[in-house]
PDB file of C-alpha atoms in Angstrom:
ATOM      1  CA  UNK A   1      15.195 122.545 -29.287  1.00  0.00           C
ATOM      2  CA  UNK A   2      13.336 119.705 -31.032  1.00  0.00           C
ATOM      3  CA  UNK A   3      15.960 117.122 -29.841  1.00  0.00           C
ATOM      4  CA  UNK A   4      15.596 118.281 -26.223  1.00  0.00           C
ATOM      5  CA  UNK A   5      11.799 117.952 -26.469  1.00  0.00           C
ATOM      6  CA  UNK A   6      12.058 114.386 -27.806  1.00  0.00           C
ATOM      7  CA  UNK A   7      14.491 113.440 -25.040  1.00  0.00           C
ATOM      8  CA  UNK A   8      11.996 114.594 -22.404  1.00  0.00           C
ATOM      9  CA  UNK A   9       9.171 112.605 -24.024  1.00  0.00           C
ATOM     10  CA  UNK A  10      11.284 109.435 -24.253  1.00  0.00           C
ATOM     11  CA  UNK A  11      12.354 109.701 -20.628  1.00  0.00           C
ATOM     12  CA  UNK A  12       8.716 109.964 -19.478  1.00  0.00           C
ATOM     13  CA  UNK A  13       7.646 106.804 -21.342  1.00  0.00           C
ATOM     14  CA  UNK A  14      10.751 104.721 -20.705  1.00  0.00           C
ATOM     15  CA  UNK A  15      11.084 105.348 -16.951  1.00  0.00           C
ATOM     16  CA  UNK A  16       8.650 102.620 -15.802  1.00  0.00           C
ATOM     17  CA  UNK A  17      10.440 100.009 -17.920  1.00  0.00           C
ATOM     18  CA  UNK A  18      13.641 100.520 -15.949  1.00  0.00           C
ATOM     19  CA  UNK A  19      12.158 100.611 -12.449  1.00  0.00           C
ATOM     20  CA  UNK A  20      14.003  98.523  -9.860  1.00  0.00           C
ATOM     21  CA  UNK A  21      12.728  95.243  -8.442  1.00  0.00           C
ATOM     22  CA  UNK A  22      12.156  97.015  -5.117  1.00  0.00           C
ATOM     23  CA  UNK A  23       9.393  99.053  -6.756  1.00  0.00           C
ATOM     24  CA  UNK A  24       7.377  95.982  -7.698  1.00  0.00           C
ATOM     25  CA  UNK A  25       4.224  95.319  -5.653  1.00  0.00           C
ATOM     26  CA  UNK A  26       4.751  92.631  -3.027  1.00  0.00           C
ATOM     27  CA  UNK A  27       3.064  89.272  -3.615  1.00  0.00           C
ATOM     28  CA  UNK A  28      -0.277  88.923  -1.840  1.00  0.00           C
ATOM     29  CA  UNK A  29      -0.222  86.254   0.931  1.00  0.00           C
ATOM     30  CA  UNK A  30      -3.799  85.294  -0.005  1.00  0.00           C
ATOM     31  CA  UNK A  31      -2.680  84.634  -3.581  1.00  0.00           C
ATOM     32  CA  UNK A  32       0.275  82.542  -2.378  1.00  0.00           C
ATOM     33  CA  UNK A  33      -2.057  80.582  -0.099  1.00  0.00           C
ATOM     34  CA  UNK A  34      -4.393  79.794  -2.996  1.00  0.00           C
ATOM     35  CA  UNK A  35      -1.494  78.767  -5.254  1.00  0.00           C
ATOM     36  CA  UNK A  36       0.069  76.531  -2.584  1.00  0.00           C
ATOM     37  CA  UNK A  37      -3.236  74.749  -2.062  1.00  0.00           C
ATOM     38  CA  UNK A  38      -3.708  74.198  -5.798  1.00  0.00           C
ATOM     39  CA  UNK A  39      -0.114  73.054  -6.376  1.00  0.00           C
ATOM     40  CA  UNK A  40      -0.332  70.638  -3.446  1.00  0.00           C
ATOM     41  CA  UNK A  41      -3.436  69.032  -4.914  1.00  0.00           C
ATOM     42  CA  UNK A  42      -1.737  68.917  -8.308  1.00  0.00           C
ATOM     43  CA  UNK A  43       1.079  66.840  -6.778  1.00  0.00           C
ATOM     44  CA  UNK A  44      -1.503  64.432  -5.339  1.00  0.00           C
ATOM     45  CA  UNK A  45      -3.406  64.259  -8.606  1.00  0.00           C
ATOM     46  CA  UNK A  46      -0.234  63.249 -10.490  1.00  0.00           C
ATOM     47  CA  UNK A  47      -0.080  60.159  -8.281  1.00  0.00           C
ATOM     48  CA  UNK A  48      -3.761  59.268  -8.386  1.00  0.00           C
ATOM     49  CA  UNK A  49      -4.478  60.526  -4.871  1.00  0.00           C
ATOM     50  CA  UNK A  50      -7.665  62.399  -3.954  1.00  0.00           C
ATOM     51  CA  UNK A  51      -7.503  66.166  -3.530  1.00  0.00           C
ATOM     52  CA  UNK A  52      -7.328  67.676  -0.070  1.00  0.00           C
ATOM     53  CA  UNK A  53     -10.487  69.348   1.177  1.00  0.00           C
ATOM     54  CA  UNK A  54     -10.065  72.896   2.469  1.00  0.00           C
ATOM     55  CA  UNK A  55     -10.767  73.197   6.201  1.00  0.00           C
ATOM     56  CA  UNK A  56     -11.079  76.627   7.814  1.00  0.00           C
ATOM     57  CA  UNK A  57      -9.948  75.518  11.272  1.00  0.00           C
ATOM     58  CA  UNK A  58      -6.787  73.953   9.853  1.00  0.00           C
ATOM     59  CA  UNK A  59      -6.175  77.115   7.801  1.00  0.00           C
ATOM     60  CA  UNK A  60      -6.520  79.190  10.973  1.00  0.00           C
ATOM     61  CA  UNK A  61      -4.009  76.967  12.793  1.00  0.00           C
ATOM     62  CA  UNK A  62      -1.625  77.316   9.845  1.00  0.00           C
ATOM     63  CA  UNK A  63      -1.863  81.111   9.819  1.00  0.00           C
ATOM     64  CA  UNK A  64      -1.427  81.321  13.595  1.00  0.00           C
ATOM     65  CA  UNK A  65       1.797  79.320  13.365  1.00  0.00           C
ATOM     66  CA  UNK A  66       3.172  81.226  10.351  1.00  0.00           C
ATOM     67  CA  UNK A  67       2.477  84.542  12.092  1.00  0.00           C
ATOM     68  CA  UNK A  68       4.074  83.342  15.328  1.00  0.00           C
ATOM     69  CA  UNK A  69       7.224  82.172  13.525  1.00  0.00           C
ATOM     70  CA  UNK A  70       7.554  85.581  11.848  1.00  0.00           C
ATOM     71  CA  UNK A  71       6.778  87.773  14.844  1.00  0.00           C
ATOM     72  CA  UNK A  72       8.624  85.704  17.489  1.00  0.00           C
ATOM     73  CA  UNK A  73      11.619  84.903  15.246  1.00  0.00           C
ATOM     74  CA  UNK A  74      11.720  81.104  15.371  1.00  0.00           C
ATOM     75  CA  UNK A  75      11.423  78.296  12.828  1.00  0.00           C
ATOM     76  CA  UNK A  76      10.139  75.083  14.367  1.00  0.00           C
ATOM     77  CA  UNK A  77       7.045  72.920  14.747  1.00  0.00           C
ATOM     78  CA  UNK A  78       7.204  73.704  18.479  1.00  0.00           C
ATOM     79  CA  UNK A  79       6.203  77.316  19.006  1.00  0.00           C
ATOM     80  CA  UNK A  80       7.212  80.053  21.448  1.00  0.00           C
ATOM     81  CA  UNK A  81       4.671  78.703  23.971  1.00  0.00           C
ATOM     82  CA  UNK A  82       6.159  75.192  23.664  1.00  0.00           C
ATOM     83  CA  UNK A  83       3.041  73.980  21.839  1.00  0.00           C
ATOM     84  CA  UNK A  84       3.234  71.262  19.174  1.00  0.00           C
ATOM     85  CA  UNK A  85       0.769  71.092  16.249  1.00  0.00           C
ATOM     86  CA  UNK A  86      -1.553  68.918  18.352  1.00  0.00           C
ATOM     87  CA  UNK A  87      -1.185  71.300  21.282  1.00  0.00           C
ATOM     88  CA  UNK A  88      -2.182  74.252  19.100  1.00  0.00           C
ATOM     89  CA  UNK A  89      -5.250  72.368  17.892  1.00  0.00           C
ATOM     90  CA  UNK A  90      -6.221  71.677  21.500  1.00  0.00           C
ATOM     91  CA  UNK A  91      -5.763  75.339  22.401  1.00  0.00           C
ATOM     92  CA  UNK A  92      -7.437  77.062  19.451  1.00  0.00           C
ATOM     93  CA  UNK A  93      -9.845  74.475  18.006  1.00  0.00           C
ATOM     94  CA  UNK A  94     -10.451  71.778  20.633  1.00  0.00           C
ATOM     95  CA  UNK A  95     -13.788  70.838  19.041  1.00  0.00           C
ATOM     96  CA  UNK A  96     -12.044  69.595  15.883  1.00  0.00           C
ATOM     97  CA  UNK A  97     -11.522  65.851  16.300  1.00  0.00           C
ATOM     98  CA  UNK A  98      -8.990  63.778  14.373  1.00  0.00           C
ATOM     99  CA  UNK A  99      -5.270  63.540  13.709  1.00  0.00           C
ATOM    100  CA  UNK A 100      -3.128  66.298  12.204  1.00  0.00           C
ATOM    101  CA  UNK A 101       0.328  66.861  10.697  1.00  0.00           C
ATOM    102  CA  UNK A 102       2.282  69.944   9.653  1.00  0.00           C
ATOM    103  CA  UNK A 103       4.763  71.271   7.083  1.00  0.00           C
ATOM    104  CA  UNK A 104       6.620  74.569   7.502  1.00  0.00           C
ATOM    105  CA  UNK A 105       8.911  76.603   5.246  1.00  0.00           C
ATOM    106  CA  UNK A 106       9.752  80.166   4.261  1.00  0.00           C
ATOM    107  CA  UNK A 107      10.443  81.585   0.838  1.00  0.00           C
ATOM    108  CA  UNK A 108      10.964  84.648  -1.317  1.00  0.00           C
ATOM    109  CA  UNK A 109       9.821  85.885  -4.718  1.00  0.00           C
ATOM    110  CA  UNK A 110       8.294  88.730  -6.696  1.00  0.00           C
ATOM    111  CA  UNK A 111       5.033  86.999  -7.662  1.00  0.00           C
ATOM    112  CA  UNK A 112       2.530  84.775  -5.890  1.00  0.00           C
ATOM    113  CA  UNK A 113       3.242  81.882  -8.250  1.00  0.00           C
ATOM    114  CA  UNK A 114       7.028  82.197  -7.829  1.00  0.00           C
ATOM    115  CA  UNK A 115       6.810  82.045  -4.026  1.00  0.00           C
ATOM    116  CA  UNK A 116       4.319  79.162  -4.116  1.00  0.00           C
ATOM    117  CA  UNK A 117       6.417  77.198  -6.627  1.00  0.00           C
ATOM    118  CA  UNK A 118       9.527  77.519  -4.455  1.00  0.00           C
ATOM    119  CA  UNK A 119       7.656  76.431  -1.326  1.00  0.00           C
ATOM    120  CA  UNK A 120       6.236  73.334  -3.019  1.00  0.00           C
ATOM    121  CA  UNK A 121       9.632  72.466  -4.520  1.00  0.00           C
ATOM    122  CA  UNK A 122      11.283  72.658  -1.083  1.00  0.00           C
ATOM    123  CA  UNK A 123       8.631  70.442   0.494  1.00  0.00           C
ATOM    124  CA  UNK A 124       8.640  67.904  -2.332  1.00  0.00           C
ATOM    125  CA  UNK A 125      12.451  67.665  -2.157  1.00  0.00           C
ATOM    126  CA  UNK A 126      12.307  66.871   1.578  1.00  0.00           C
ATOM    127  CA  UNK A 127      11.297  63.243   2.348  1.00  0.00           C
ATOM    128  CA  UNK A 128       9.323  64.035   5.500  1.00  0.00           C
ATOM    129  CA  UNK A 129       7.438  66.981   4.036  1.00  0.00           C
ATOM    130  CA  UNK A 130       6.813  65.122   0.787  1.00  0.00           C
ATOM    131  CA  UNK A 131       5.367  62.205   2.776  1.00  0.00           C
ATOM    132  CA  UNK A 132       2.861  64.551   4.436  1.00  0.00           C
ATOM    133  CA  UNK A 133       1.733  65.974   1.095  1.00  0.00           C
ATOM    134  CA  UNK A 134       1.262  62.490  -0.361  1.00  0.00           C
ATOM    135  CA  UNK A 135      -0.045  60.719   2.742  1.00  0.00           C
ATOM    136  CA  UNK A 136      -3.118  58.685   1.839  1.00  0.00           C
ATOM    137  CA  UNK A 137      -4.933  58.958   5.156  1.00  0.00           C
ATOM    138  CA  UNK A 138      -4.872  62.784   5.268  1.00  0.00           C
ATOM    139  CA  UNK A 139      -8.139  64.122   3.894  1.00  0.00           C
ATOM    140  CA  UNK A 140      -8.160  67.855   4.744  1.00  0.00           C
ATOM    141  CA  UNK A 141      -5.657  70.704   4.641  1.00  0.00           C
ATOM    142  CA  UNK A 142      -5.319  74.361   5.570  1.00  0.00           C
ATOM    143  CA  UNK A 143      -2.583  76.767   4.432  1.00  0.00           C
ATOM    144  CA  UNK A 144      -1.353  79.880   6.238  1.00  0.00           C
ATOM    145  CA  UNK A 145       1.021  82.457   4.713  1.00  0.00           C
ATOM    146  CA  UNK A 146       2.441  85.407   6.657  1.00  0.00           C
ATOM    147  CA  UNK A 147       4.724  88.095   5.252  1.00  0.00           C
ATOM    148  CA  UNK A 148       7.617  89.562   7.221  1.00  0.00           C
ATOM    149  CA  UNK A 149       9.574  92.005   5.065  1.00  0.00           C
ATOM    150  CA  UNK A 150      10.381  90.136   1.860  1.00  0.00           C
ATOM    151  CA  UNK A 151      10.174  86.728   3.540  1.00  0.00           C
ATOM    152  CA  UNK A 152       6.996  84.624   3.434  1.00  0.00           C
ATOM    153  CA  UNK A 153       6.439  82.129   6.238  1.00  0.00           C
ATOM    154  CA  UNK A 154       4.307  79.176   5.147  1.00  0.00           C
ATOM    155  CA  UNK A 155       2.539  76.450   7.105  1.00  0.00           C
ATOM    156  CA  UNK A 156       0.476  73.540   5.853  1.00  0.00           C
ATOM    157  CA  UNK A 157      -1.683  71.765   8.428  1.00  0.00           C
ATOM    158  CA  UNK A 158      -3.024  68.377   7.331  1.00  0.00           C
ATOM    159  CA  UNK A 159      -5.863  66.499   8.954  1.00  0.00           C
ATOM    160  CA  UNK A 160      -7.441  63.075   9.104  1.00  0.00           C
ATOM    161  CA  UNK A 161     -10.567  64.726  10.402  1.00  0.00           C
ATOM    162  CA  UNK A 162     -13.414  62.821  11.996  1.00  0.00           C
ATOM    163  CA  UNK A 163     -15.882  65.308  13.450  1.00  0.00           C
ATOM    164  CA  UNK A 164     -16.523  68.862  14.625  1.00  0.00           C
ATOM    165  CA  UNK A 165     -18.249  69.632  17.908  1.00  0.00           C
ATOM    166  CA  UNK A 166     -21.566  71.392  17.316  1.00  0.00           C
ATOM    167  CA  UNK A 167     -22.423  72.304  20.914  1.00  0.00           C
ATOM    168  CA  UNK A 168     -20.780  74.548  23.454  1.00  0.00           C
ATOM    169  CA  UNK A 169     -19.934  72.216  26.302  1.00  0.00           C
ATOM    170  CA  UNK A 170     -20.075  73.023  30.004  1.00  0.00           C
ATOM    171  CA  UNK A 171     -16.731  72.843  31.761  1.00  0.00           C
ATOM    172  CA  UNK A 172     -18.236  70.803  34.605  1.00  0.00           C
ATOM    173  CA  UNK A 173     -21.334  68.736  35.330  1.00  0.00           C
ATOM    174  CA  UNK A 174     -22.718  67.204  38.517  1.00  0.00           C
ATOM    175  CA  UNK A 175     -21.666  63.619  39.115  1.00  0.00           C
ATOM    176  CA  UNK A 176     -24.382  61.223  37.952  1.00  0.00           C
ATOM    177  CA  UNK A 177     -25.850  63.567  35.319  1.00  0.00           C
ATOM    178  CA  UNK A 178     -26.408  62.747  31.637  1.00  0.00           C
ATOM    179  CA  UNK A 179     -25.604  64.837  28.553  1.00  0.00           C
ATOM    180  CA  UNK A 180     -26.345  64.481  24.839  1.00  0.00           C
ATOM    181  CA  UNK A 181     -23.581  66.014  22.681  1.00  0.00           C
ATOM    182  CA  UNK A 182     -23.938  66.804  18.964  1.00  0.00           C
ATOM    183  CA  UNK A 183     -21.269  66.705  16.255  1.00  0.00           C
ATOM    184  CA  UNK A 184     -20.998  67.202  12.495  1.00  0.00           C
ATOM    185  CA  UNK A 185     -19.319  64.354  10.627  1.00  0.00           C
ATOM    186  CA  UNK A 186     -16.150  65.212   8.660  1.00  0.00           C
ATOM    187  CA  UNK A 187     -14.735  61.763   8.011  1.00  0.00           C
ATOM    188  CA  UNK A 188     -13.921  60.554   4.516  1.00  0.00           C
ATOM    189  CA  UNK A 189     -14.803  56.993   5.483  1.00  0.00           C
ATOM    190  CA  UNK A 190     -18.190  55.221   5.769  1.00  0.00           C
ATOM    191  CA  UNK A 191     -20.258  56.522   8.677  1.00  0.00           C
ATOM    192  CA  UNK A 192     -20.789  53.031  10.057  1.00  0.00           C
ATOM    193  CA  UNK A 193     -17.021  52.818  10.644  1.00  0.00           C
ATOM    194  CA  UNK A 194     -17.032  55.762  13.068  1.00  0.00           C
ATOM    195  CA  UNK A 195     -15.509  54.880  16.441  1.00  0.00           C
ATOM    196  CA  UNK A 196     -16.321  56.842  19.618  1.00  0.00           C
ATOM    197  CA  UNK A 197     -14.743  56.086  22.994  1.00  0.00           C
ATOM    198  CA  UNK A 198     -15.271  57.815  26.335  1.00  0.00           C
ATOM    199  CA  UNK A 199     -12.439  57.527  28.872  1.00  0.00           C
ATOM    200  CA  UNK A 200     -13.558  57.574  32.518  1.00  0.00           C
ATOM    201  CA  UNK A 201     -11.941  59.143  35.591  1.00  0.00           C
ATOM    202  CA  UNK A 202     -12.369  55.831  37.419  1.00  0.00           C
ATOM    203  CA  UNK A 203      -9.887  53.641  35.571  1.00  0.00           C
ATOM    204  CA  UNK A 204     -11.428  50.544  37.197  1.00  0.00           C
ATOM    205  CA  UNK A 205     -15.014  51.330  36.194  1.00  0.00           C
ATOM    206  CA  UNK A 206     -16.663  48.716  33.981  1.00  0.00           C
ATOM    207  CA  UNK A 207     -18.599  49.650  30.863  1.00  0.00           C
ATOM    208  CA  UNK A 208     -20.873  46.848  29.660  1.00  0.00           C
ATOM    209  CA  UNK A 209     -21.820  46.382  26.009  1.00  0.00           C
ATOM    210  CA  UNK A 210     -25.060  44.944  24.623  1.00  0.00           C
ATOM    211  CA  UNK A 211     -23.370  41.574  24.177  1.00  0.00           C
ATOM    212  CA  UNK A 212     -22.582  41.374  27.892  1.00  0.00           C
ATOM    213  CA  UNK A 213     -18.829  41.915  27.552  1.00  0.00           C
ATOM    214  CA  UNK A 214     -17.254  44.884  29.273  1.00  0.00           C
ATOM    215  CA  UNK A 215     -14.445  47.425  29.003  1.00  0.00           C
ATOM    216  CA  UNK A 216     -12.496  48.773  31.970  1.00  0.00           C
ATOM    217  CA  UNK A 217     -11.858  52.508  32.337  1.00  0.00           C
ATOM    218  CA  UNK A 218     -13.177  53.252  28.867  1.00  0.00           C
ATOM    219  CA  UNK A 219     -16.317  52.582  26.873  1.00  0.00           C
ATOM    220  CA  UNK A 220     -17.430  52.639  23.227  1.00  0.00           C
ATOM    221  CA  UNK A 221     -20.471  54.823  22.550  1.00  0.00           C
ATOM    222  CA  UNK A 222     -22.830  54.311  19.600  1.00  0.00           C
ATOM    223  CA  UNK A 223     -23.541  57.470  17.571  1.00  0.00           C
ATOM    224  CA  UNK A 224     -27.129  58.471  16.837  1.00  0.00           C
ATOM    225  CA  UNK A 225     -27.274  59.733  13.233  1.00  0.00           C
ATOM    226  CA  UNK A 226     -29.259  62.596  11.764  1.00  0.00           C
ATOM    227  CA  UNK A 227     -28.041  62.980   8.183  1.00  0.00           C
ATOM    228  CA  UNK A 228     -24.404  64.133   8.324  1.00  0.00           C
ATOM    229  CA  UNK A 229     -24.741  64.988  12.008  1.00  0.00           C
ATOM    230  CA  UNK A 230     -24.649  62.638  14.965  1.00  0.00           C
ATOM    231  CA  UNK A 231     -24.872  62.716  18.735  1.00  0.00           C
ATOM    232  CA  UNK A 232     -23.693  60.624  21.668  1.00  0.00           C
ATOM    233  CA  UNK A 233     -25.177  60.429  25.158  1.00  0.00           C
ATOM    234  CA  UNK A 234     -22.816  60.174  28.126  1.00  0.00           C
ATOM    235  CA  UNK A 235     -23.661  59.240  31.700  1.00  0.00           C
ATOM    236  CA  UNK A 236     -21.259  60.870  34.127  1.00  0.00           C
ATOM    237  CA  UNK A 237     -21.426  58.141  36.736  1.00  0.00           C
ATOM    238  CA  UNK A 238     -18.027  56.482  36.497  1.00  0.00           C
ATOM    239  CA  UNK A 239     -15.936  58.610  38.789  1.00  0.00           C
ATOM    240  CA  UNK A 240     -15.400  62.281  39.548  1.00  0.00           C
ATOM    241  CA  UNK A 241     -12.970  64.023  37.234  1.00  0.00           C
ATOM    242  CA  UNK A 242     -12.488  64.438  33.458  1.00  0.00           C
ATOM    243  CA  UNK A 243     -14.465  62.356  30.959  1.00  0.00           C
ATOM    244  CA  UNK A 244     -12.510  62.418  27.704  1.00  0.00           C
ATOM    245  CA  UNK A 245     -14.226  61.827  24.341  1.00  0.00           C
ATOM    246  CA  UNK A 246     -12.041  60.486  21.539  1.00  0.00           C
ATOM    247  CA  UNK A 247     -12.928  59.467  17.975  1.00  0.00           C
ATOM    248  CA  UNK A 248     -11.522  57.605  15.013  1.00  0.00           C
ATOM    249  CA  UNK A 249     -12.572  54.821  12.666  1.00  0.00           C
ATOM    250  CA  UNK A 250     -12.605  51.036  12.434  1.00  0.00           C
ATOM    251  CA  UNK A 251     -12.083  50.500  16.155  1.00  0.00           C
ATOM    252  CA  UNK A 252      -9.182  52.944  16.505  1.00  0.00           C
ATOM    253  CA  UNK A 253      -9.201  56.471  17.877  1.00  0.00           C
ATOM    254  CA  UNK A 254      -6.950  59.532  18.008  1.00  0.00           C
ATOM    255  CA  UNK A 255      -5.629  60.351  21.501  1.00  0.00           C
ATOM    256  CA  UNK A 256      -6.570  64.041  21.399  1.00  0.00           C
ATOM    257  CA  UNK A 257     -10.157  64.637  22.381  1.00  0.00           C
ATOM    258  CA  UNK A 258     -12.498  66.859  24.329  1.00  0.00           C
ATOM    259  CA  UNK A 259     -13.099  66.663  28.068  1.00  0.00           C
ATOM    260  CA  UNK A 260     -15.901  67.441  30.515  1.00  0.00           C
ATOM    261  CA  UNK A 261     -15.354  67.214  34.261  1.00  0.00           C
ATOM    262  CA  UNK A 262     -17.853  65.597  36.635  1.00  0.00           C
ATOM    263  CA  UNK A 263     -17.774  66.851  40.227  1.00  0.00           C
TER     264      UNK A 263
END
C-alpha cells in the first residue's frame, strides 16, 4: 500500500519534466522582434558601425510584408500585389521620404532567442543580406515577425531616411496656387546638406535660382527651418499635372517622393 502511494506521488511531480516539446509555449513574435533588433545592432557594433534607430513606419512595413508572406503563401521581396519594398512604402507610408532596403527570412525554434539567433545567422551568412545589415548609409530599421504555425516569417526594412511629412496634403490644387508644406527632419546628416527638388509637369519649364542660373523641368527648393522641422513653399505654376517632391542630401535625391496635382 505504501509503495503504491509513493508511486502516485512521484508520477504527479515528475510528469511536467517529461512533457513533450509540443507542450512548450510558443515564442512570442514581439520577443523575437526585440531580439532581432538587438542582435542586428550587435553585429554593427562589432564592426564600429552606428546602431540602427528604430522607426515605427519601417516596422509597420516589415510586419505587413511578413504577414502577407505567411497568409498568401509566398516568399519574395515582391508581394502578392506585385509591390516591391519601395512600392509598399509608397502605398502605406508615402509621407516617409528616403531610400529603403529589405531582408526576409523564416525560421523555427522553441524560444525567442533561438529563433532570433537563427534568423541573424542566416542573414549574416548570405552576402546580400549581410551587406544590408552592415551598410553604412542605412540609419533606421524596422523589424516585423509573423507566426504561421511553428514557422516565423521575418522582415527587416532598412532606411536612409530624410524626412516625414507633417501635413495632410490635398490631392489637387488649382493651377497657379501656392502651398507651404511642413516636414520633420529624420536625416542623420547635417541639416544644411538637405536637398529638396520639385519636379514639374511641364518638363520644359525653367526654374531660376538666386544666382541667375536655371534648371529645366525641375527646381531645387530651400527649406525653412524651425528646430528639427522644416517647410518648403511650392508655386504650382509650371504646368498642369503632378508636382513631385523628392529629397536627399548633398545634391542628390531619392526617386520616390510625394505628389500633388495642379489642375
